[in-house]
Coordinates of C-alpha atoms in Angstrom, one line a residue:
X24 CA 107.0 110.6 137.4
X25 CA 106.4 110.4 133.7
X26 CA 105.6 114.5 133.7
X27 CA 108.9 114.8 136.0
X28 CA 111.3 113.3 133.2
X29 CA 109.8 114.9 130.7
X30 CA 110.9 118.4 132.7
X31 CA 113.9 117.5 133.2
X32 CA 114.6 115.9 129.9
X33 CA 113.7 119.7 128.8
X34 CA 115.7 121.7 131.4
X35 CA 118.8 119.2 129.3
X36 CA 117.6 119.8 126.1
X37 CA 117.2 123.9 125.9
X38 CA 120.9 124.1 128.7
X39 CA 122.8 122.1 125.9
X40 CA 121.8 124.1 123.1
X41 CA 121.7 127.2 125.0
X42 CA 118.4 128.4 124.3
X43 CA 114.8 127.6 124.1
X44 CA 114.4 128.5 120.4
X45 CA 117.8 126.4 119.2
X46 CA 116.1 123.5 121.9
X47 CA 113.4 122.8 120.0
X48 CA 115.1 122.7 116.7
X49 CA 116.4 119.9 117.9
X50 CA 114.3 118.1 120.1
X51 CA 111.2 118.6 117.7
X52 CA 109.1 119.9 120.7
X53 CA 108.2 123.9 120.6
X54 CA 110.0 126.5 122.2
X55 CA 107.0 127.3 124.3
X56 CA 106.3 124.0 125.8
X57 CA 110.5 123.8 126.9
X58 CA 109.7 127.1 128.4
X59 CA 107.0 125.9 130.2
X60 CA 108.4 122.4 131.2
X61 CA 111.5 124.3 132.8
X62 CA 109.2 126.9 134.3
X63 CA 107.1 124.0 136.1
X64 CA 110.7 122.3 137.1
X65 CA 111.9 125.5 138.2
X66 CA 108.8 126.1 140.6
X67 CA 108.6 122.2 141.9
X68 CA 112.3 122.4 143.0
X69 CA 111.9 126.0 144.3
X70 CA 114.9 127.4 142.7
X71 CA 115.8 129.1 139.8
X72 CA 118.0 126.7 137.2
X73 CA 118.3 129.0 134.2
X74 CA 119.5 132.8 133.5
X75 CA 117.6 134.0 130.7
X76 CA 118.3 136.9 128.6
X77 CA 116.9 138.4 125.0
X78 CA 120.1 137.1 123.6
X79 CA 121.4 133.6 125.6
X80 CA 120.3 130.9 128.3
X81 CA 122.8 130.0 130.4
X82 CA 122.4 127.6 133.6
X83 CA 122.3 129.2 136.8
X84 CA 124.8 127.1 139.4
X85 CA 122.5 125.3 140.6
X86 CA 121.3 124.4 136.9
X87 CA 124.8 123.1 136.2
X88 CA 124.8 121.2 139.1
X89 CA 122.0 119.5 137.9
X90 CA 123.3 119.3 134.5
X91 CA 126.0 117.6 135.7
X92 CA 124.4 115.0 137.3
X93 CA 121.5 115.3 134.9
X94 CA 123.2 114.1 131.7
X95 CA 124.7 111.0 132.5
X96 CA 121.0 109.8 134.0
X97 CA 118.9 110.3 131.2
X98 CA 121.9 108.7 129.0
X99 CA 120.9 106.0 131.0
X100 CA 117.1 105.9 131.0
X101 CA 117.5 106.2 127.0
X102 CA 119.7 103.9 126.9
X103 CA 117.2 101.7 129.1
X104 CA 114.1 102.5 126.9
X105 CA 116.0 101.9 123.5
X106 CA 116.5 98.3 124.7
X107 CA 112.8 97.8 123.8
X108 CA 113.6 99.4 120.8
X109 CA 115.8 96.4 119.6
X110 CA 112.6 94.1 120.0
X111 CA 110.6 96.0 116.8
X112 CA 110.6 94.9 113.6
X113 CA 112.8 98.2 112.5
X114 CA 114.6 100.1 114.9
X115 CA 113.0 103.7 115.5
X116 CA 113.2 106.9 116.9
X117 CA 116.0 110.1 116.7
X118 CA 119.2 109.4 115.5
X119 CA 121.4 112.8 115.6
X120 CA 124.6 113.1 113.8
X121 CA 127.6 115.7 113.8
X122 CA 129.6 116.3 110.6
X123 CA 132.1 118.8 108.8
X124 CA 130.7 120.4 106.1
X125 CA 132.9 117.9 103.7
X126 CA 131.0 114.7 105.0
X127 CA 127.6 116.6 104.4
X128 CA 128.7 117.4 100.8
X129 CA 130.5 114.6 99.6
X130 CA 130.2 111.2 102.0
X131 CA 126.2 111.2 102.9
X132 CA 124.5 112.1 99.9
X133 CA 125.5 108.5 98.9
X134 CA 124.1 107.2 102.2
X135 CA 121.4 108.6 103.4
X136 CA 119.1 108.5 101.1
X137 CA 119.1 104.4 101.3
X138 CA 119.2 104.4 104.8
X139 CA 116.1 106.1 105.7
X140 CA 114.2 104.0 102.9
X141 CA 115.7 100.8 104.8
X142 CA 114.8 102.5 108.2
X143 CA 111.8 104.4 107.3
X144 CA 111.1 104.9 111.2
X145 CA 114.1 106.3 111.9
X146 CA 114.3 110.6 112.4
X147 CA 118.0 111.6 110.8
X148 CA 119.3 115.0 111.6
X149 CA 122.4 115.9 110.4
X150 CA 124.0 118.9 112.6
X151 CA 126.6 120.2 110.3
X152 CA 129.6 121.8 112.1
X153 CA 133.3 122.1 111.1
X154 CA 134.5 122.8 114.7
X155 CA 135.6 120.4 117.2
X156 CA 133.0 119.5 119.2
X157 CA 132.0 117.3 121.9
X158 CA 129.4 115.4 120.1
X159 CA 127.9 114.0 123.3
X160 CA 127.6 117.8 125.1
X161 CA 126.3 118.9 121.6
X162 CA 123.6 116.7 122.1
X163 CA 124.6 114.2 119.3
X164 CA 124.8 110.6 118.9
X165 CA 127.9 110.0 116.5
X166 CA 130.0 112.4 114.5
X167 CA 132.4 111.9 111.2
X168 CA 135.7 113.5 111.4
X169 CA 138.7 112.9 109.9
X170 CA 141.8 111.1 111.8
X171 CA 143.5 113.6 113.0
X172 CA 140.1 115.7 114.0
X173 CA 139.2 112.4 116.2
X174 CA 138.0 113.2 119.9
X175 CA 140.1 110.2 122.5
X176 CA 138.7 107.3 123.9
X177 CA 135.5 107.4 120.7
X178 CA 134.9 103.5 118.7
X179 CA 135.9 104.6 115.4
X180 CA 134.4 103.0 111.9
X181 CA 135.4 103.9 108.6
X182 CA 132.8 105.9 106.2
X183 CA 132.9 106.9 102.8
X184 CA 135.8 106.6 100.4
X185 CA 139.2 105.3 102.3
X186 CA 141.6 107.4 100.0
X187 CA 140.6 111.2 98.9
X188 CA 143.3 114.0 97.7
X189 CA 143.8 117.6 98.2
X190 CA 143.1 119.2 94.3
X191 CA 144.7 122.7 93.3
X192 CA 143.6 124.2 90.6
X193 CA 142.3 127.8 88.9
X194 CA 140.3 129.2 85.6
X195 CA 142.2 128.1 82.4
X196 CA 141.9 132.3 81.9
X197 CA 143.7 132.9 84.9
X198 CA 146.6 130.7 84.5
X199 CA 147.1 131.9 80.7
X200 CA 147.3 135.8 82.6
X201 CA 149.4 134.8 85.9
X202 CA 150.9 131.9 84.5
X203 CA 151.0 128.1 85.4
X204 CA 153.0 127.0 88.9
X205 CA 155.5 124.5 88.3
X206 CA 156.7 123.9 92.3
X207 CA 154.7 124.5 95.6
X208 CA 156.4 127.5 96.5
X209 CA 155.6 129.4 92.8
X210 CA 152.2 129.5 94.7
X211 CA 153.4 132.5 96.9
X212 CA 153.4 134.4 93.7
X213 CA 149.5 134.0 92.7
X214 CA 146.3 135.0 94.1
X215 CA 145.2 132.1 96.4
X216 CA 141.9 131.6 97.8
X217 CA 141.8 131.0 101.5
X218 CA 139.2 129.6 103.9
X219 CA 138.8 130.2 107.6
X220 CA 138.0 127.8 110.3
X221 CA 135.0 128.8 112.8
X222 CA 138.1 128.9 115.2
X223 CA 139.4 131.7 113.0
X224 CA 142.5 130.1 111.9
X225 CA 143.4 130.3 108.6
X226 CA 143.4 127.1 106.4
X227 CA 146.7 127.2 105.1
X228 CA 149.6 126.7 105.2
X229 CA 148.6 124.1 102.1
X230 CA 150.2 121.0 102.2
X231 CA 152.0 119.2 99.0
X232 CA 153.3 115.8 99.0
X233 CA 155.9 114.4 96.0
X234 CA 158.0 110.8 95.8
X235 CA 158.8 111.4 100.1
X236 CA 159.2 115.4 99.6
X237 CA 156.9 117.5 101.6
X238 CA 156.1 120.9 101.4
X239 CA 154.3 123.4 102.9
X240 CA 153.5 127.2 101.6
X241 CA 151.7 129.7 103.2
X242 CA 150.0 131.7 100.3
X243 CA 147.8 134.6 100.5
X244 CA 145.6 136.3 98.5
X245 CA 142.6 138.7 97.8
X246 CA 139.8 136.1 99.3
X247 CA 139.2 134.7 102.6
X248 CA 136.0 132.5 102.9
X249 CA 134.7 131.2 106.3
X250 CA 134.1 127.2 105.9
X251 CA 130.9 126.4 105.4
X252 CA 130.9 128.9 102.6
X253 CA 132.7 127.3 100.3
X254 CA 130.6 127.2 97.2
X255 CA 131.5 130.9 96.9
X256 CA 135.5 130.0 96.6
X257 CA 134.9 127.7 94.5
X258 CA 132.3 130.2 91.9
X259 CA 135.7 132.8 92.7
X260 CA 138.2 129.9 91.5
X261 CA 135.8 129.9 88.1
X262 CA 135.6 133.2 87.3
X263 CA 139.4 133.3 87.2
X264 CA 140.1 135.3 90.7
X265 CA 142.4 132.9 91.7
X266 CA 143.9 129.1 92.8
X267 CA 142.0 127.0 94.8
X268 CA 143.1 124.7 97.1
X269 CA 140.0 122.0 98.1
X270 CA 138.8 118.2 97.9
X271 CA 139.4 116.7 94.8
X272 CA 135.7 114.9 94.6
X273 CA 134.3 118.6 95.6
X274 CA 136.3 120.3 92.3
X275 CA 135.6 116.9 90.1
X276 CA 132.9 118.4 88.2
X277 CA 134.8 121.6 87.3
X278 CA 137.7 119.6 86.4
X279 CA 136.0 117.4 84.1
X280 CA 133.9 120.3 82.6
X281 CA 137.3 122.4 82.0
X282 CA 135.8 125.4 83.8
X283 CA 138.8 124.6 86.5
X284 CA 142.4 123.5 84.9
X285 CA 144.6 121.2 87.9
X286 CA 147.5 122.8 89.1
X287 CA 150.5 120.6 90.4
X288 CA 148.6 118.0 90.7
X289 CA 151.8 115.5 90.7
X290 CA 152.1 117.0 94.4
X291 CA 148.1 116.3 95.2
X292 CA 148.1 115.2 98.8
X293 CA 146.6 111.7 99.8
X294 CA 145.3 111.4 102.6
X295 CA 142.6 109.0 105.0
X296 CA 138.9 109.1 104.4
X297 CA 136.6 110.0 107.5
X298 CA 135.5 107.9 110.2
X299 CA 132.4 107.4 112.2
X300 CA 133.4 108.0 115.7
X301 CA 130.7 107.5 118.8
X302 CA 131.3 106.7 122.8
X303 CA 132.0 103.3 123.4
X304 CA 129.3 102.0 125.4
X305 CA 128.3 98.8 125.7
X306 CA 125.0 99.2 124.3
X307 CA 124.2 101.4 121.6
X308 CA 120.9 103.1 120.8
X309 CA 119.0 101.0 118.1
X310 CA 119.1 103.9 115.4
X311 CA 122.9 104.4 115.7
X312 CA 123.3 100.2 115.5
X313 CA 121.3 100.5 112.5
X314 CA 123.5 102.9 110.9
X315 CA 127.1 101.5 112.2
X316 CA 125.6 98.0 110.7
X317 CA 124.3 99.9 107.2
X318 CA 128.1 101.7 106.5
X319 CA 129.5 97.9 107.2
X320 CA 127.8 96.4 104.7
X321 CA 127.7 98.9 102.0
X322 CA 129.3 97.6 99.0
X323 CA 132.5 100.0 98.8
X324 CA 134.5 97.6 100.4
X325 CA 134.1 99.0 103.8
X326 CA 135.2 96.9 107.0
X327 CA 133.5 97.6 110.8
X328 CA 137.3 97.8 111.8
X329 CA 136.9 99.9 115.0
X330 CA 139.3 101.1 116.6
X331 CA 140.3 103.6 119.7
X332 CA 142.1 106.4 118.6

């Protein structure tokens, strides 16, 4: 039985990630030996579960039927095992984790590091992804997104800073040659540079807030970087090709240096830090406990205050 869950716990592993190679990245085990397990599952139940090309893995019918079923089972059995988990010393084992490219950058740095030296046993990965996802069918055990980014029916806890802002700003040298925007809409004059969502939408229109007045402009300009990328928008924002339009903590240390000058920031946007979102079940896996527990009582002043979006 032992060899039996460990095929199918394989045939879940490479289906969700949609390939043997991309399977093992996350699951630690090699791409040959997920082969192999689904091969051996594939000849005990006498039918074939997976289509297999050079290019994609994608589950047969009858591999989706069992996928189906599948998923919710082994969720179970983990979730049965993990109870053992909470009578070690430290909790141990995988803990997987689904953030935007912001939370990677600006939120965990501060985190992880002291986390895994309190949990030395526990595996982090960190799956970064700006898209909305399913982080359950991505094969994850938490995500952080921002409020409005929240999937329904997730526990939500608070992470990182409660209050960030929305910083403008461009090369001292190109706002002494294309002068220095006094009002929102003076931005549809300049060269702005724009990001793009792995959705392909665009990530204006930018957003300005000032004493109840909002406004919204829809600039363009000779730069469109896909998110994820954004180091290169912000080395084009230095080098004077145009206004930027990003996190405030992420531009901090051009701001301070004076390689970036602000622009409007009277009308900087506030808005609400990220959460920690994960399914509410009634019995978490030990490494996620861990971590929910560790945010809680870091010293920022953050409260376990979950909620149900």
């Amino acid at each position: 039985m032992a060899a039996d869950l460990a095929d199918l716990t394989a045939f879940v592993t490479v289906a969700r990630a949609g390939g043997f190679r991309e399977g093992a990245r996350g699951s630690g085990a090699s791409a040959s030996s997920l082969s192999e397990a689904v091969r051996r599952l594939e000849t005990r139940l006498g039918v074939r579960l997976l289509n297999r090309t050079t290019r994609s893995v994608a589950p047969t019918e009858a591999g989706a039927r069992l996928l189906e079923r599948l998923g919710p089972a082994l969720g179970e059995v983990e979730a049965a095992l993990d109870v053992v988990n909470g009578f070690r010393d430290r909790p141990a084992g995988p803990l997987r984790l689904n953030v935007p490219l912001s939370a990677a950058r600006l939120v965990l740095p501060a985190i992880v590091p002291p986390f895994l030296a309190a949990y030395p046993e526990i595996r982090l990965e960190i799956v970064v992804e700006d898209g909305f996802v399913d982080v359950l069918e991505a094969g994850c055990d938490a995500g952080i997104r921002y409020d409005e980014r929240l999937e329904q029916d997730m526990i939500a806890v608070p992470i990182g800073p409660r209050r960030q802002r929305f910083a403008t700003a461009a090369a001292p040298s190109y706002l002494d040659r294309r002068g220095r925007p006094e009002h929102p809409r003076d931005l549809l004059d300049h060269a702005c540079l724009l990001g793009r969502f792995p959705s392909g939408s665009l990530t204006a229109p930018w957003e300005f807030e000032r004493a109840g007045e909002i406004v919204r402009v829809d600039p363009s300009g000779p730069l469109i970087v896909r998110v994820g990328a954004s180091d290169l928008t912000v080395a084009a924002a230095v080098a004077g090709t145009g206004i930027i339009h990003l996190f405030e903590d992420w531009l901090r240390p051009h701001l301070d240096s004076g390689a970036l000058e602000p622009v409007l920031e009277p009308w900087w946007q506030v808005f609400s830090g990220p959460f920690l979102y994960f399914p509410g079940r009634r019995h978490l896996p030990a490494p996620l406990r861990a971590f929910v527990d560790f945010i809680a009582a870091r010293p920022s002043g953050l409260t376990p205050a979950a909620r149900t979006p």
